[in-house]
Coordinates of C-alpha atoms and ligand atoms in Angstrom, one line a residue:
M71 CA 0.1 18.7 -13.4
D72 CA 2.8 20.1 -16.4
T73 CA 3.5 16.3 -17.6
Q74 CA 1.0 13.5 -16.9
K75 CA 2.4 11.0 -14.8
T76 CA 1.9 7.2 -14.3
A77 CA 1.3 5.7 -11.1
F78 CA 1.2 1.8 -10.4
I79 CA -0.7 1.1 -7.3
T80 CA -0.8 -2.2 -5.5
G81 CA -4.2 -3.6 -3.9
A82 CA -5.8 -0.8 -5.7
T83 CA -9.7 -2.4 -5.5
S84 CA -10.0 -1.5 -2.1
G85 CA -9.7 0.0 1.1
I86 CA -6.9 2.8 1.0
G87 CA -5.4 1.4 -2.6
L88 CA -8.6 2.6 -3.9
A89 CA -9.1 5.8 -2.2
I90 CA -5.9 6.7 -3.4
A91 CA -6.8 5.6 -7.5
Q92 CA -9.9 7.8 -7.2
T93 CA -7.3 10.5 -5.2
F94 CA -5.3 10.2 -8.6
A95 CA -7.2 9.9 -11.1
K96 CA -9.0 13.0 -10.0
E97 CA -5.5 14.5 -10.3
G98 CA -4.4 13.7 -13.7
Y99 CA -2.7 11.0 -13.3
N100 CA -2.5 7.7 -15.9
L101 CA -3.1 4.8 -13.4
I102 CA -2.3 1.3 -13.4
L103 CA -3.9 -0.4 -11.1
C104 CA -3.3 -4.0 -9.6
G105 CA -5.6 -6.5 -7.8
R106 CA -7.0 -10.1 -7.6
N107 CA -10.7 -8.6 -7.8
T108 CA -10.9 -8.1 -12.1
D109 CA -15.1 -6.9 -11.3
M110 CA -13.7 -4.6 -9.7
L111 CA -10.8 -3.6 -11.7
D112 CA -13.0 -3.3 -15.1
K113 CA -15.4 -1.3 -13.2
L114 CA -12.5 1.0 -11.9
Q115 CA -11.0 1.2 -15.3
T116 CA -14.8 2.7 -16.8
E117 CA -15.7 5.0 -14.2
L118 CA -12.2 6.7 -13.8
S119 CA -11.0 6.4 -17.8
A120 CA -13.1 9.8 -17.4
H121 CA -10.5 11.4 -15.9
C122 CA -7.4 9.9 -17.0
K123 CA -6.1 6.8 -18.6
V124 CA -5.9 3.9 -17.1
A125 CA -4.5 0.0 -17.2
T126 CA -5.7 -3.0 -15.0
L127 CA -3.5 -5.8 -14.0
A128 CA -5.1 -8.7 -12.2
Y129 CA -2.5 -11.3 -10.4
D130 CA -2.0 -12.6 -7.0
V131 CA 0.9 -10.5 -6.2
R132 CA 2.0 -13.9 -4.4
D133 CA 2.9 -14.9 -8.1
K134 CA 6.3 -13.9 -8.7
D135 CA 6.0 -15.1 -12.4
A136 CA 2.8 -13.4 -13.0
V137 CA 3.7 -10.1 -11.2
A138 CA 7.3 -10.2 -13.9
S139 CA 5.4 -11.0 -17.3
S140 CA 2.4 -8.7 -16.8
I141 CA 4.7 -5.6 -15.6
A142 CA 6.9 -6.6 -18.3
G143 CA 4.1 -7.2 -21.2
L144 CA 3.2 -3.3 -20.2
Q145 CA 2.4 -1.1 -23.7
A146 CA 3.2 2.2 -23.9
P147 CA 2.0 4.8 -22.0
F148 CA 2.1 2.1 -19.5
N149 CA 5.4 1.0 -19.6
V150 CA 6.6 4.1 -18.3
I151 CA 6.2 4.1 -14.3
D152 CA 6.8 7.6 -12.3
I153 CA 5.9 6.6 -9.4
L154 CA 5.5 2.9 -7.5
I155 CA 3.0 2.8 -4.7
N156 CA 2.9 -0.9 -2.9
N157 CA -0.1 -0.5 -1.0
A158 CA -1.1 -4.2 -1.0
G159 CA -0.7 -5.9 2.6
N160 CA -3.0 -7.0 4.7
A161 CA -3.4 -8.9 8.5
H162 CA -4.7 -12.3 8.8
G163 CA -5.9 -13.7 12.3
M164 CA -4.6 -11.9 15.4
D165 CA -3.4 -15.1 17.6
P166 CA -0.9 -15.4 20.4
I167 CA 2.2 -16.4 18.8
D168 CA 2.3 -20.0 20.4
T169 CA -0.9 -20.6 18.6
G170 CA -0.7 -18.6 15.4
S171 CA -1.6 -20.4 12.0
L172 CA 1.0 -21.4 9.5
D173 CA -1.4 -20.4 6.7
D174 CA -2.1 -16.7 7.8
W175 CA 1.5 -16.7 8.5
D176 CA 2.3 -17.5 5.1
A177 CA -0.5 -15.0 3.7
M178 CA 1.3 -11.9 5.9
M179 CA 4.5 -12.9 4.7
D180 CA 4.0 -13.5 1.2
I181 CA 2.2 -10.7 0.5
N182 CA 2.9 -8.2 3.0
V183 CA 6.7 -8.6 1.9
K184 CA 7.6 -11.1 -1.2
G185 CA 4.7 -9.1 -2.9
L186 CA 6.0 -5.7 -2.2
L187 CA 9.7 -7.2 -3.3
Y188 CA 8.2 -8.9 -6.6
V189 CA 6.7 -6.0 -7.6
S190 CA 9.5 -3.5 -6.6
H191 CA 11.7 -6.1 -8.5
A192 CA 10.1 -5.6 -11.7
I193 CA 9.6 -1.9 -11.5
M194 CA 12.9 -0.6 -10.0
P195 CA 15.1 -1.2 -12.7
Q196 CA 13.2 1.4 -15.1
M197 CA 13.8 3.9 -12.5
R198 CA 17.0 3.3 -12.1
D199 CA 17.7 3.3 -16.1
R200 CA 15.7 7.0 -16.6
K201 CA 17.3 8.0 -13.0
S202 CA 13.9 9.4 -11.6
G203 CA 10.7 8.2 -9.7
Q204 CA 9.2 7.6 -6.6
I205 CA 8.7 4.5 -4.7
I206 CA 5.9 4.6 -1.6
N207 CA 5.3 1.8 0.5
I208 CA 2.6 1.8 2.7
G209 CA 3.9 0.5 5.8
S210 CA 1.9 0.7 9.2
T211 CA 2.3 1.5 13.0
A212 CA 2.9 -2.2 13.4
G213 CA 5.8 -1.6 11.6
K214 CA 6.5 0.8 13.9
E215 CA 5.7 -1.1 17.3
V216 CA 4.8 -4.2 18.4
Y217 CA 1.4 -5.4 19.9
P218 CA 0.2 -8.4 21.9
K219 CA -1.0 -10.8 19.8
G220 CA 0.6 -8.6 16.6
N221 CA 3.7 -11.0 16.2
V222 CA 4.0 -11.7 12.2
Y223 CA 2.1 -8.8 11.2
C224 CA 3.8 -6.7 13.3
G225 CA 6.8 -8.3 11.8
S226 CA 5.5 -7.9 8.3
K227 CA 5.4 -4.4 8.8
H228 CA 8.7 -4.2 10.3
A229 CA 10.1 -5.7 7.1
V230 CA 8.3 -3.2 5.0
D231 CA 9.9 -0.3 7.4
A232 CA 13.2 -2.1 7.0
I233 CA 13.0 -2.9 3.2
T234 CA 12.5 1.2 3.0
T235 CA 15.1 2.2 4.1
G236 CA 17.0 -0.6 1.8
M237 CA 15.2 0.8 -1.2
R238 CA 16.3 4.5 -0.2
L239 CA 19.8 3.7 0.4
D240 CA 20.5 2.1 -2.6
L241 CA 18.5 3.6 -5.2
N242 CA 20.0 6.9 -3.7
P243 CA 22.6 7.2 -6.5
Y244 CA 19.9 7.3 -9.5
G245 CA 18.0 10.3 -7.4
I246 CA 14.6 7.7 -6.8
R247 CA 12.6 9.5 -4.3
V248 CA 11.9 6.2 -1.6
G249 CA 9.2 6.6 1.3
A250 CA 6.6 5.2 3.7
I251 CA 3.6 6.2 4.7
N252 CA 3.0 4.5 8.0
P253 CA -1.0 4.7 8.8
G254 CA -2.5 3.7 12.3
M255 CA -5.9 2.5 12.7
V256 CA -7.7 3.2 9.5
E257 CA -11.6 1.9 9.1
T258 CA -11.3 -0.2 6.1
N259 CA -12.1 -3.9 5.6
F260 CA -9.0 -4.5 7.1
S261 CA -9.9 -6.2 10.4
K262 CA -13.0 -7.6 8.5
V263 CA -10.3 -9.7 6.5
R264 CA -8.2 -10.0 9.5
F265 CA -11.2 -11.7 11.5
K266 CA -12.2 -13.7 9.1
D267 CA -15.5 -11.8 7.8
D268 CA -16.4 -11.6 11.9
D269 CA -18.3 -8.5 11.0
A270 CA -19.5 -8.1 14.5
R271 CA -15.6 -8.4 16.0
A272 CA -14.5 -6.7 13.1
A273 CA -16.7 -3.7 13.5
S274 CA -15.9 -3.7 17.4
V275 CA -12.4 -2.9 16.6
Y276 CA -13.6 1.1 15.3
K277 CA -16.4 1.5 17.7
G278 CA -16.7 4.2 19.9
F279 CA -13.7 7.0 18.3
K280 CA -13.1 8.3 15.1
A281 CA -10.3 5.9 12.9
L282 CA -8.8 7.2 10.5
Q283 CA -10.8 6.9 6.8
A284 CA -9.0 5.8 3.6
Q285 CA -9.2 8.9 2.1
D286 CA -7.2 10.7 5.3
V287 CA -4.6 8.2 4.0
A288 CA -4.5 8.8 0.4
D289 CA -4.5 13.0 1.1
V290 CA -1.1 12.3 2.8
V291 CA 0.2 9.9 0.0
L292 CA -1.2 12.4 -2.7
F293 CA 0.7 14.8 -0.6
A294 CA 4.0 13.2 -0.6
V295 CA 3.8 12.8 -4.4
T296 CA 3.4 16.5 -5.2
R297 CA 6.3 17.7 -3.6
P298 CA 8.7 19.2 -5.4
A299 CA 11.6 17.1 -6.8
H300 CA 14.2 17.7 -4.2
V301 CA 11.8 16.7 -1.3
N302 CA 11.3 13.1 -0.1
I303 CA 8.9 12.5 2.7
A304 CA 10.9 9.8 3.5
D305 CA 8.9 8.4 6.9
L306 CA 5.9 9.4 8.0
T307 CA 3.4 7.9 10.4
V308 CA -0.5 9.3 10.9
M309 CA -3.0 8.3 13.2
C310 CA -6.0 9.2 14.0
T311 CA -6.9 11.7 17.0
A312 CA -7.8 9.4 19.6
Q313 CA -4.9 7.4 18.9
A314 CA -1.5 7.7 21.1
S315 CA -0.2 4.0 20.1
S316 CA -0.7 0.5 18.9
V317 CA -2.5 0.1 22.4
V318 CA -3.9 3.6 23.2
V319 CA -6.9 4.7 21.8
N320 CA -9.0 7.1 23.8
K321 CA -12.3 5.9 23.2
S322 CA -14.2 8.8 25.1
L323 CA -13.7 11.4 22.7
Ligands
LIG278 C1 -2.7 -1.4 10.4 C2 -2.5 -0.9 12.0 O1 -2.9 -1.5 14.4 O2 -4.6 -2.2 13.0 O3 -1.7 -1.7 10.0 O4 -2.2 -3.2 13.2 S1 -3.0 -1.8 13.2

């Protein structure tokens, strides 16, 4: 990289976000890493500082005041954010719509949708004023199709899909690149969270085939941010070879 860019990554302490942080660090991006797990944020800051400058922000993305004040409080060089990776998000529960849990629904809409908006709201104005920047929202195949019992999770990811398009339209006058990377099944702690620490049920999701790994998605995100300035990866879906749709997965490969 000729000039050192700064990337802001939400949900950076595990899974896809962690892989993006580690990948970007090795490429020399300065990093602002966000998450709730302060121990992991401290550990990452120590580890990744060997490669780049690292700032950490510990907040719950659902807390709009904490999001706004912690981003407003960033000092140089972290107050100029070139790349925003809206990665934080999860599934909570997998129930038919008529028996779904309100707490699960709140968590998914608050984190996957409103959290993304709160963070973006705090960062988009500086990109607009500088007339440069890149925003990548980590969507999902669940934002492209709806599968049985996916209901509200799919709804939250469809919202991410629509919001990504809205951002691209409204930020177009300012030369800001906006795109979504939509992974299919990725073997992280995603299912462990979805199934509330039922390890056996979570492990069964990825049995019998080779799912995407977090690093596979991080590689795609790195590809998106290393394109020339006139190229915007607007909408990219990535699945493992065994997966053809949300419900068609070949477990005999
Ligand atoms: C994760 C993909 O199919 O587990 O966003 O919902 S899926």
